């Protein structure tokens, strides 16, 4: 009876406790669940995924974002990975309903036994709930919420959906989030390529990503991996034979950087800046794929060509000496630790790397690199190193290695083929921008020698004086006002005085030939003829006309020095302007971003629709000025002396580049074809384009300044050199097929000129070779274009010397004219005309 009474009391107590627990549980559930988020949002969750910048063909250029992640669908995750994770984290994953009472009981038992709760008993579902919805704080309230969310998740989501969320979300260490990123980061593989031991290693990392990191703590990682293999064996996910084979394998993990297809850092930075301006910090986490207009082949060619010619310039101007002297040859050398600490402060720039000289003799020197490898520099790989005295003077060639390289010096070296050679970080810089002249797509852009050395993008931000690179645009304005390629302009010295100031524009070289046709003046880049052409149409007209080529008004100088290129523009603005001449007179808008996609399966959110040149349009309705041109006043002197070297400014990176206006709500893309503004008469553009070809191919008795372009072996090429006062800036801009490319070289310090070695540095000899080497690659698969002559252009046979209709016995040639501007009078033979140059030398013209 006593036993029955005791049992009744125990039963009532149990029922009471159960009811109390149930009431508390219901109350707790009601309390903690009222503000919990809706778990159905996980069906359409956006994982934090980095932004990818890609070429037009989808090759990866750069990744921006703290978390590396490549989300996968469940069926893209191999079973071996899923099994390894279940064995490690949640053995009863397929049996429980979000929380695992057995697991909780086991965790409590172990905690009581060890007098400390090291195991939380959380299921994979609970971990997903915590990571997506809750803070990492350790409290009873947070744990209760986690359980409630886990139960709700199991009702709304399948086990496969929960597992996919977990394996895409979880942190594996080394900035790798999700199994796809972890597979590549630690093994350089995709998940389906993982072996059993590799899957086990990854499965063991989420529990403590830092402590078990196989790169930082390989011993701990190996122990953890082997424990996971044991769990997989115990739960029959692998056989004993598979376990025996996997347990013997070495760790085999190493760090793998994101697999960039090719480097284009200036491009990547331009895209990053735009995306950040549009989306803020979400640009780095929402998984955008930004497709640029860049071609891999063209971009690599542009980068390598710019770097090659910068180094060549720097080399021919002499060696500026060691970066630093660590110890003198007669002093005790530093130990390896001191050397490495110093080398670690430097990095490689464009293949030029730091090294410390250990020994030096007559024939060779030995040095150590930052990776502790030893190299040898032979005499033939440093004999170029004449001491730099100035940009125009160098010392004698070294007779032996020890004349230049000494033990204890920190120097720069570069590997060419299998040989290491002495080098130096270039002081000069350059930029290249290449456009599709028909639509403005940027094919390649290089903003300097190395982005890590200087992030300043000279292609889009550097305002530099144009020199003779501006002449085609001013000459175009004169064609608009009635001059022709056959018009004679006097190639004779000009002297202009205003008060105490005197201006004497000179040809380069300072030779003069008297009256020459405009085509020859353009082809030989005659400065004084350009000044006279400017006077013919007037400064205001020519300056305003430059705006038709996209040049910003505020950067145009309104004085006669404009004829010699005193105005300052960016290389991108110059390339755009040359596109107008190349495409028939249409002002295209350069653009970099082709399209933007979301990485969550929602697809395209932006597709660029460029303004295109209309080659088939017959409407030539272009607004032109009405001011008449007069060749009678070309000798009139202006009373205004202009500043030939205006102050330089910097532009924002996106100036003159069309960047998309994205509607992130509606994601509507306008695909209606749009034509670029027609700013220059097609006939005039055709004639000036032909004139630019003359600069390459010359005439029967004269050579154009861009004759090096003939090396391309094409007839559809043309371009113009440019050199400013004292060679502070050198340019070459030109076209081939539908590609327009502009090259600039100079010092960032505007006060320093490029100087000379065996020759003066100029557009023809310094910038033109860069252009030619790049265009050899860019034009490889581009068909030769034969321009169709516009209806308002006629071809007339003229006398070569006078530009008039030929007489019997005249040397003749064919010239293009706008209808109504062709000559109507015949040439008369002159005898005995002589011209005196600035040195007092005379020459007979006829």
PDB file of N, CA and C in Angstrom, residues 464-472 474-475 494 496 503-508 512 525-535 546 557 559-569 642-646 720-726 729 731:
ATOM      1  N   UNK A 464      46.690  66.293 -70.448  1.00  0.00           N
ATOM      2  CA  UNK A 464      48.024  66.597 -70.984  1.00  0.00           C
ATOM      3  C   UNK A 464      47.892  67.365 -72.294  1.00  0.00           C
ATOM      4  N   UNK A 465      48.854  68.244 -72.539  1.00  0.00           N
ATOM      5  CA  UNK A 465      48.835  69.003 -73.785  1.00  0.00           C
ATOM      6  C   UNK A 465      49.005  68.077 -74.983  1.00  0.00           C
ATOM      7  N   UNK A 466      48.300  68.404 -76.078  1.00  0.00           N
ATOM      8  CA  UNK A 466      48.250  67.508 -77.236  1.00  0.00           C
ATOM      9  C   UNK A 466      49.391  67.694 -78.226  1.00  0.00           C
ATOM     10  N   UNK A 467      49.968  68.859 -78.283  1.00  0.00           N
ATOM     11  CA  UNK A 467      50.940  69.088 -79.345  1.00  0.00           C
ATOM     12  C   UNK A 467      50.273  68.918 -80.706  1.00  0.00           C
ATOM     13  N   UNK A 468      51.010  68.358 -81.645  1.00  0.00           N
ATOM     14  CA  UNK A 468      50.496  68.227 -83.027  1.00  0.00           C
ATOM     15  C   UNK A 468      49.364  67.214 -83.151  1.00  0.00           C
ATOM     16  N   UNK A 469      49.079  66.482 -82.104  1.00  0.00           N
ATOM     17  CA  UNK A 469      47.952  65.549 -82.154  1.00  0.00           C
ATOM     18  C   UNK A 469      46.620  66.264 -82.358  1.00  0.00           C
ATOM     19  N   UNK A 470      46.613  67.572 -82.147  1.00  0.00           N
ATOM     20  CA  UNK A 470      45.373  68.340 -82.302  1.00  0.00           C
ATOM     21  C   UNK A 470      45.157  68.803 -83.736  1.00  0.00           C
ATOM     22  N   UNK A 471      46.178  68.744 -84.573  1.00  0.00           N
ATOM     23  CA  UNK A 471      46.107  69.350 -85.906  1.00  0.00           C
ATOM     24  C   UNK A 471      44.980  68.816 -86.795  1.00  0.00           C
ATOM     25  N   UNK A 472      44.712  67.488 -86.813  1.00  0.00           N
ATOM     26  CA  UNK A 472      43.616  67.022 -87.685  1.00  0.00           C
ATOM     27  C   UNK A 472      42.285  67.690 -87.385  1.00  0.00           C
ATOM     28  N   UNK A 474      41.743  70.801 -86.091  1.00  0.00           N
ATOM     29  CA  UNK A 474      41.725  72.191 -86.561  1.00  0.00           C
ATOM     30  C   UNK A 474      41.689  72.224 -88.082  1.00  0.00           C
ATOM     31  N   UNK A 475      42.464  71.337 -88.723  1.00  0.00           N
ATOM     32  CA  UNK A 475      42.395  71.273 -90.180  1.00  0.00           C
ATOM     33  C   UNK A 475      40.985  70.906 -90.651  1.00  0.00           C
ATOM     34  N   UNK A 494      57.251  82.514 -88.702  1.00  0.00           N
ATOM     35  CA  UNK A 494      56.302  83.503 -88.194  1.00  0.00           C
ATOM     36  C   UNK A 494      56.926  84.157 -86.967  1.00  0.00           C
ATOM     37  N   UNK A 496      55.691  87.081 -84.132  1.00  0.00           N
ATOM     38  CA  UNK A 496      54.579  87.921 -83.697  1.00  0.00           C
ATOM     39  C   UNK A 496      54.955  88.592 -82.391  1.00  0.00           C
ATOM     40  N   UNK A 503      56.511  85.946 -80.007  1.00  0.00           N
ATOM     41  CA  UNK A 503      56.178  84.525 -80.210  1.00  0.00           C
ATOM     42  C   UNK A 503      56.706  84.098 -81.562  1.00  0.00           C
ATOM     43  N   UNK A 504      57.533  83.044 -81.568  1.00  0.00           N
ATOM     44  CA  UNK A 504      58.096  82.515 -82.807  1.00  0.00           C
ATOM     45  C   UNK A 504      57.802  81.019 -82.897  1.00  0.00           C
ATOM     46  N   UNK A 505      56.637  80.643 -83.370  1.00  0.00           N
ATOM     47  CA  UNK A 505      56.382  79.220 -83.560  1.00  0.00           C
ATOM     48  C   UNK A 505      57.322  78.655 -84.607  1.00  0.00           C
ATOM     49  N   UNK A 506      57.859  77.474 -84.351  1.00  0.00           N
ATOM     50  CA  UNK A 506      58.832  76.881 -85.254  1.00  0.00           C
ATOM     51  C   UNK A 506      58.394  75.495 -85.691  1.00  0.00           C
ATOM     52  N   UNK A 507      58.846  75.120 -86.863  1.00  0.00           N
ATOM     53  CA  UNK A 507      58.675  73.733 -87.299  1.00  0.00           C
ATOM     54  C   UNK A 507      59.654  72.842 -86.543  1.00  0.00           C
ATOM     55  N   UNK A 508      59.362  71.567 -86.520  1.00  0.00           N
ATOM     56  CA  UNK A 508      60.279  70.603 -85.925  1.00  0.00           C
ATOM     57  C   UNK A 508      60.460  69.443 -86.914  1.00  0.00           C
ATOM     58  N   UNK A 512      61.965  75.033 -93.610  1.00  0.00           N
ATOM     59  CA  UNK A 512      60.793  75.648 -94.222  1.00  0.00           C
ATOM     60  C   UNK A 512      60.884  75.515 -95.737  1.00  0.00           C
ATOM     61  N   UNK A 525      53.568  67.578 -90.576  1.00  0.00           N
ATOM     62  CA  UNK A 525      53.322  68.252 -89.301  1.00  0.00           C
ATOM     63  C   UNK A 525      54.015  69.604 -89.225  1.00  0.00           C
ATOM     64  N   UNK A 526      53.744  70.451 -90.226  1.00  0.00           N
ATOM     65  CA  UNK A 526      54.335  71.779 -90.297  1.00  0.00           C
ATOM     66  C   UNK A 526      53.584  72.730 -89.351  1.00  0.00           C
ATOM     67  N   UNK A 527      54.274  73.201 -88.323  1.00  0.00           N
ATOM     68  CA  UNK A 527      53.632  74.036 -87.306  1.00  0.00           C
ATOM     69  C   UNK A 527      53.186  75.394 -87.838  1.00  0.00           C
ATOM     70  N   UNK A 528      54.052  76.026 -88.616  1.00  0.00           N
ATOM     71  CA  UNK A 528      53.704  77.381 -89.079  1.00  0.00           C
ATOM     72  C   UNK A 528      52.525  77.354 -90.046  1.00  0.00           C
ATOM     73  N   UNK A 529      52.404  76.291 -90.826  1.00  0.00           N
ATOM     74  CA  UNK A 529      51.244  76.160 -91.704  1.00  0.00           C
ATOM     75  C   UNK A 529      49.976  75.985 -90.874  1.00  0.00           C
ATOM     76  N   UNK A 530      50.082  75.273 -89.745  1.00  0.00           N
ATOM     77  CA  UNK A 530      48.924  75.087 -88.886  1.00  0.00           C
ATOM     78  C   UNK A 530      48.477  76.413 -88.299  1.00  0.00           C
ATOM     79  N   UNK A 531      49.418  77.254 -87.910  1.00  0.00           N
ATOM     80  CA  UNK A 531      49.067  78.570 -87.377  1.00  0.00           C
ATOM     81  C   UNK A 531      48.337  79.386 -88.432  1.00  0.00           C
ATOM     82  N   UNK A 532      48.829  79.336 -89.654  1.00  0.00           N
ATOM     83  CA  UNK A 532      48.189  80.099 -90.736  1.00  0.00           C
ATOM     84  C   UNK A 532      46.787  79.552 -91.045  1.00  0.00           C
ATOM     85  N   UNK A 533      46.624  78.241 -90.949  1.00  0.00           N
ATOM     86  CA  UNK A 533      45.294  77.658 -91.167  1.00  0.00           C
ATOM     87  C   UNK A 533      44.327  78.117 -90.084  1.00  0.00           C
ATOM     88  N   UNK A 534      44.807  78.194 -88.842  1.00  0.00           N
ATOM     89  CA  UNK A 534      43.968  78.666 -87.741  1.00  0.00           C
ATOM     90  C   UNK A 534      43.552  80.106 -87.972  1.00  0.00           C
ATOM     91  N   UNK A 535      44.485  80.928 -88.446  1.00  0.00           N
ATOM     92  CA  UNK A 535      44.147  82.321 -88.710  1.00  0.00           C
ATOM     93  C   UNK A 535      43.109  82.443 -89.825  1.00  0.00           C
ATOM     94  N   UNK A 546      36.091  72.449 -82.096  1.00  0.00           N
ATOM     95  CA  UNK A 546      36.660  71.293 -81.394  1.00  0.00           C
ATOM     96  C   UNK A 546      35.619  70.581 -80.532  1.00  0.00           C
ATOM     97  N   UNK A 557      41.874  76.107 -75.298  1.00  0.00           N
ATOM     98  CA  UNK A 557      42.515  77.420 -75.178  1.00  0.00           C
ATOM     99  C   UNK A 557      42.150  78.294 -76.378  1.00  0.00           C
ATOM    100  N   UNK A 559      43.472  80.879 -78.106  1.00  0.00           N
ATOM    101  CA  UNK A 559      44.577  81.697 -78.562  1.00  0.00           C
ATOM    102  C   UNK A 559      45.323  80.924 -79.649  1.00  0.00           C
ATOM    103  N   UNK A 560      46.264  81.580 -80.291  1.00  0.00           N
ATOM    104  CA  UNK A 560      46.921  80.955 -81.439  1.00  0.00           C
ATOM    105  C   UNK A 560      47.763  79.744 -81.064  1.00  0.00           C
ATOM    106  N   UNK A 561      48.163  79.638 -79.806  1.00  0.00           N
ATOM    107  CA  UNK A 561      48.914  78.448 -79.399  1.00  0.00           C
ATOM    108  C   UNK A 561      48.061  77.189 -79.491  1.00  0.00           C
ATOM    109  N   UNK A 562      46.749  77.368 -79.640  1.00  0.00           N
ATOM    110  CA  UNK A 562      45.864  76.228 -79.871  1.00  0.00           C
ATOM    111  C   UNK A 562      46.306  75.440 -81.102  1.00  0.00           C
ATOM    112  N   UNK A 563      46.829  76.132 -82.103  1.00  0.00           N
ATOM    113  CA  UNK A 563      47.267  75.471 -83.337  1.00  0.00           C
ATOM    114  C   UNK A 563      48.408  74.506 -83.089  1.00  0.00           C
ATOM    115  N   UNK A 564      49.178  74.753 -82.031  1.00  0.00           N
ATOM    116  CA  UNK A 564      50.335  73.905 -81.730  1.00  0.00           C
ATOM    117  C   UNK A 564      50.039  72.919 -80.604  1.00  0.00           C
ATOM    118  N   UNK A 565      48.777  72.842 -80.191  1.00  0.00           N
ATOM    119  CA  UNK A 565      48.383  71.830 -79.215  1.00  0.00           C
ATOM    120  C   UNK A 565      48.566  72.231 -77.786  1.00  0.00           C
ATOM    121  N   UNK A 566      48.343  73.510 -77.452  1.00  0.00           N
ATOM    122  CA  UNK A 566      48.481  73.941 -76.059  1.00  0.00           C
ATOM    123  C   UNK A 566      47.313  73.479 -75.192  1.00  0.00           C
ATOM    124  N   UNK A 567      46.192  73.124 -75.800  1.00  0.00           N
ATOM    125  CA  UNK A 567      45.044  72.631 -75.040  1.00  0.00           C
ATOM    126  C   UNK A 567      45.354  71.259 -74.447  1.00  0.00           C
ATOM    127  N   UNK A 568      44.734  70.972 -73.309  1.00  0.00           N
ATOM    128  CA  UNK A 568      45.013  69.725 -72.589  1.00  0.00           C
ATOM    129  C   UNK A 568      43.768  68.850 -72.512  1.00  0.00           C
ATOM    130  N   UNK A 569      43.940  67.585 -72.864  1.00  0.00           N
ATOM    131  CA  UNK A 569      42.853  66.619 -72.821  1.00  0.00           C
ATOM    132  C   UNK A 569      43.396  65.275 -72.347  1.00  0.00           C
ATOM    133  N   UNK A 642      48.839  83.825 -76.172  1.00  0.00           N
ATOM    134  CA  UNK A 642      48.219  82.837 -75.291  1.00  0.00           C
ATOM    135  C   UNK A 642      49.230  82.149 -74.408  1.00  0.00           C
ATOM    136  N   UNK A 643      48.762  81.611 -73.336  1.00  0.00           N
ATOM    137  CA  UNK A 643      49.585  80.774 -72.465  1.00  0.00           C
ATOM    138  C   UNK A 643      49.722  79.403 -73.112  1.00  0.00           C
ATOM    139  N   UNK A 644      50.917  79.025 -73.490  1.00  0.00           N
ATOM    140  CA  UNK A 644      51.115  77.797 -74.246  1.00  0.00           C
ATOM    141  C   UNK A 644      51.098  76.567 -73.358  1.00  0.00           C
ATOM    142  N   UNK A 645      51.197  76.774 -72.055  1.00  0.00           N
ATOM    143  CA  UNK A 645      51.237  75.638 -71.155  1.00  0.00           C
ATOM    144  C   UNK A 645      50.233  75.855 -70.028  1.00  0.00           C
ATOM    145  N   UNK A 646      48.949  75.653 -70.303  1.00  0.00           N
ATOM    146  CA  UNK A 646      47.936  75.881 -69.272  1.00  0.00           C
ATOM    147  C   UNK A 646      48.106  74.904 -68.119  1.00  0.00           C
ATOM    148  N   UNK A 720      48.276  60.292 -86.410  1.00  0.00           N
ATOM    149  CA  UNK A 720      48.995  61.554 -86.252  1.00  0.00           C
ATOM    150  C   UNK A 720      49.874  61.510 -85.004  1.00  0.00           C
ATOM    151  N   UNK A 721      51.111  62.001 -85.191  1.00  0.00           N
ATOM    152  CA  UNK A 721      52.033  62.132 -84.078  1.00  0.00           C
ATOM    153  C   UNK A 721      51.711  63.407 -83.305  1.00  0.00           C
ATOM    154  N   UNK A 722      52.304  63.519 -82.128  1.00  0.00           N
ATOM    155  CA  UNK A 722      52.144  64.733 -81.342  1.00  0.00           C
ATOM    156  C   UNK A 722      53.288  64.872 -80.356  1.00  0.00           C
ATOM    157  N   UNK A 723      53.898  66.046 -80.321  1.00  0.00           N
ATOM    158  CA  UNK A 723      54.986  66.330 -79.387  1.00  0.00           C
ATOM    159  C   UNK A 723      54.826  67.756 -78.896  1.00  0.00           C
ATOM    160  N   UNK A 724      54.831  67.960 -77.574  1.00  0.00           N
ATOM    161  CA  UNK A 724      54.678  69.302 -77.029  1.00  0.00           C
ATOM    162  C   UNK A 724      56.047  69.944 -76.826  1.00  0.00           C
ATOM    163  N   UNK A 725      56.031  71.203 -76.390  1.00  0.00           N
ATOM    164  CA  UNK A 725      57.275  71.925 -76.148  1.00  0.00           C
ATOM    165  C   UNK A 725      58.201  71.133 -75.230  1.00  0.00           C
ATOM    166  N   UNK A 726      59.468  71.042 -75.627  1.00  0.00           N
ATOM    167  CA  UNK A 726      60.501  70.346 -74.843  1.00  0.00           C
ATOM    168  C   UNK A 726      60.195  68.864 -74.647  1.00  0.00           C
ATOM    169  N   UNK A 729      55.321  65.908 -73.440  1.00  0.00           N
ATOM    170  CA  UNK A 729      54.285  64.925 -73.765  1.00  0.00           C
ATOM    171  C   UNK A 729      54.495  64.473 -75.194  1.00  0.00           C
ATOM    172  N   UNK A 731      52.691  61.834 -78.210  1.00  0.00           N
ATOM    173  CA  UNK A 731      51.432  61.166 -78.531  1.00  0.00           C
ATOM    174  C   UNK A 731      51.538  60.440 -79.865  1.00  0.00           C
TER     175      UNK A 731
END
